[in-house]
C-alpha cells in the first residue's frame, strides 16, 4: 500500500487506487461527471494546493532562486491546520490502501507535487 504522485489527466496505472486532485481549480472544460473517467481525479483536495498567488508565483519562477522562494512559501501554507490534518490522514491511509495525488503540471520537478511528495514523506507516508 502506498501513495503514488501522478500528473492529472495521464493514464491511470494498475493498482494506483483513488486519485486525489491537489489543485486549486478543476480541469477546464471537463464536466464534473467526467473528471474521473478522463483520468483527472476521483476526489478534489484543493486544501493541498498552493494558494492562487503562489500558483502564479510558481508558474513565473524562472530560476532556481525563485523556485526556492515558492517552495518555502508553499511549505508555510501547508503548516496551517487544515492541510496538516490532510497530510496526516493521507500518510495514515497510505499504510492501508493505494492512493495517488497529483497536479496538471507537465514537469514534476517544477510543480508543487514534488514538494507535496516531500511533505507526505515527512508525515510518515509510504510512497511508491
Short mmCIF file of C-alpha atoms in Angstrom, two decimals:
data_model
loop_
_atom_site.label_atom_id
_atom_site.label_comp_id
_atom_site.label_asym_id
_atom_site.label_seq_id
_atom_site.Cartn_x
_atom_site.Cartn_y
_atom_site.Cartn_z
CA UNK A 1 0.00 0.00 0.00
CA UNK A 2 1.33 3.44 -0.84
CA UNK A 3 0.81 6.85 -2.37
CA UNK A 4 1.83 7.47 -5.96
CA UNK A 5 2.47 11.02 -7.23
CA UNK A 6 0.98 11.49 -10.70
CA UNK A 7 0.20 14.00 -13.39
CA UNK A 8 -3.56 14.53 -13.51
CA UNK A 9 -5.03 13.64 -16.88
CA UNK A 10 -2.37 10.98 -17.50
CA UNK A 11 -3.50 7.38 -17.96
CA UNK A 12 -4.00 5.54 -14.68
CA UNK A 13 -1.65 2.74 -13.77
CA UNK A 14 -2.68 -0.63 -12.36
CA UNK A 15 -3.11 -0.52 -8.59
CA UNK A 16 -2.99 3.27 -8.43
CA UNK A 17 -6.03 3.47 -6.19
CA UNK A 18 -8.16 6.51 -5.57
CA UNK A 19 -6.81 9.57 -7.44
CA UNK A 20 -6.79 12.82 -5.48
CA UNK A 21 -6.55 16.18 -7.23
CA UNK A 22 -4.40 18.55 -5.21
CA UNK A 23 -5.10 21.50 -7.48
CA UNK A 24 -6.62 24.92 -6.94
CA UNK A 25 -9.09 24.65 -9.84
CA UNK A 26 -10.93 21.79 -11.57
CA UNK A 27 -9.81 21.00 -15.13
CA UNK A 28 -11.19 23.48 -17.65
CA UNK A 29 -13.85 22.22 -20.00
CA UNK A 30 -14.24 18.88 -18.23
CA UNK A 31 -17.70 18.22 -16.81
CA UNK A 32 -17.63 17.18 -13.16
CA UNK A 33 -19.21 13.83 -14.08
CA UNK A 34 -16.26 13.08 -16.41
CA UNK A 35 -13.32 14.12 -14.21
CA UNK A 36 -12.67 10.57 -13.00
CA UNK A 37 -13.36 8.80 -16.30
CA UNK A 38 -10.98 11.18 -18.10
CA UNK A 39 -8.20 10.35 -15.59
CA UNK A 40 -8.12 13.66 -13.78
CA UNK A 41 -9.22 12.77 -10.24
CA UNK A 42 -11.82 10.95 -8.17
CA UNK A 43 -11.73 13.40 -5.24
CA UNK A 44 -10.73 17.06 -5.29
CA UNK A 45 -8.50 18.24 -2.39
CA UNK A 46 -7.81 21.93 -3.07
CA UNK A 47 -6.60 22.40 0.54
CA UNK A 48 -3.33 20.73 -0.52
CA UNK A 49 -2.86 23.07 -3.50
CA UNK A 50 -0.89 26.31 -3.30
CA UNK A 51 -2.94 29.48 -2.91
CA UNK A 52 -3.81 31.34 -6.11
CA UNK A 53 -0.99 33.81 -5.54
CA UNK A 54 1.51 31.03 -5.05
CA UNK A 55 0.30 29.24 -8.17
CA UNK A 56 1.07 32.40 -10.16
CA UNK A 57 4.45 32.66 -8.43
CA UNK A 58 5.30 29.02 -9.26
CA UNK A 59 4.33 29.49 -12.90
CA UNK A 60 6.56 32.55 -13.08
CA UNK A 61 9.54 31.02 -11.26
CA UNK A 62 12.15 31.34 -13.98
CA UNK A 63 15.22 30.36 -11.97
CA UNK A 64 16.26 28.19 -9.02
CA UNK A 65 16.12 31.09 -6.57
CA UNK A 66 12.54 31.97 -7.44
CA UNK A 67 11.59 28.30 -7.17
CA UNK A 68 13.16 28.07 -3.68
CA UNK A 69 11.07 31.07 -2.59
CA UNK A 70 7.94 29.33 -3.88
CA UNK A 71 8.85 26.11 -2.03
CA UNK A 72 9.39 27.99 1.24
CA UNK A 73 6.03 29.78 0.94
CA UNK A 74 4.14 26.63 -0.08
CA UNK A 75 5.61 24.73 2.88
CA UNK A 76 4.46 27.58 5.14
CA UNK A 77 0.92 27.29 3.73
CA UNK A 78 0.94 23.54 4.36
CA UNK A 79 1.65 24.15 8.07
CA UNK A 80 -1.87 25.53 8.54
CA UNK A 81 -4.23 23.20 10.47
CA UNK A 82 -6.38 22.06 7.53
CA UNK A 83 -3.54 20.96 5.23
CA UNK A 84 -1.64 19.44 8.14
CA UNK A 85 -4.64 17.28 9.06
CA UNK A 86 -4.94 16.12 5.45
CA UNK A 87 -1.24 15.26 5.27
CA UNK A 88 -1.52 13.22 8.47
CA UNK A 89 -4.64 11.48 7.15
CA UNK A 90 -3.07 10.64 3.79
CA UNK A 91 0.07 9.33 5.50
CA UNK A 92 -2.05 7.04 7.67
CA UNK A 93 -4.16 5.88 4.71
CA UNK A 94 -1.01 5.13 2.69
CA UNK A 95 -0.29 2.27 5.07
CA UNK A 96 -3.75 0.77 4.46
CA UNK A 97 -4.60 1.40 0.79
CA UNK A 98 -3.22 2.63 -2.51
CA UNK A 99 -3.80 6.30 -3.34
CA UNK A 100 -2.47 8.75 -5.84
CA UNK A 101 -2.11 12.52 -5.61
CA UNK A 102 -1.40 14.89 -8.42
CA UNK A 103 -1.45 18.11 -10.36
CA UNK A 104 -1.68 19.12 -14.04
CA UNK A 105 1.91 20.36 -14.45
CA UNK A 106 3.99 18.59 -17.09
CA UNK A 107 7.26 18.78 -15.14
CA UNK A 108 7.08 17.32 -11.62
CA UNK A 109 10.35 18.97 -10.55
CA UNK A 110 8.76 22.42 -11.11
CA UNK A 111 5.39 21.54 -9.65
CA UNK A 112 4.05 21.71 -6.11
CA UNK A 113 3.53 17.95 -6.25
CA UNK A 114 7.31 17.48 -5.86
CA UNK A 115 7.11 19.41 -2.58
CA UNK A 116 3.90 17.61 -1.61
CA UNK A 117 5.76 14.33 -2.07
CA UNK A 118 8.41 15.51 0.43
CA UNK A 119 5.73 16.67 2.87
CA UNK A 120 3.96 13.31 2.71
CA UNK A 121 7.25 11.52 3.43
CA UNK A 122 7.90 13.87 6.36
CA UNK A 123 4.48 12.91 7.75
CA UNK A 124 5.33 9.21 7.50
CA UNK A 125 3.54 8.27 4.28
CA UNK A 126 4.53 5.22 2.28
CA UNK A 127 5.26 6.32 -1.28
CA UNK A 128 5.81 4.38 -4.49
#
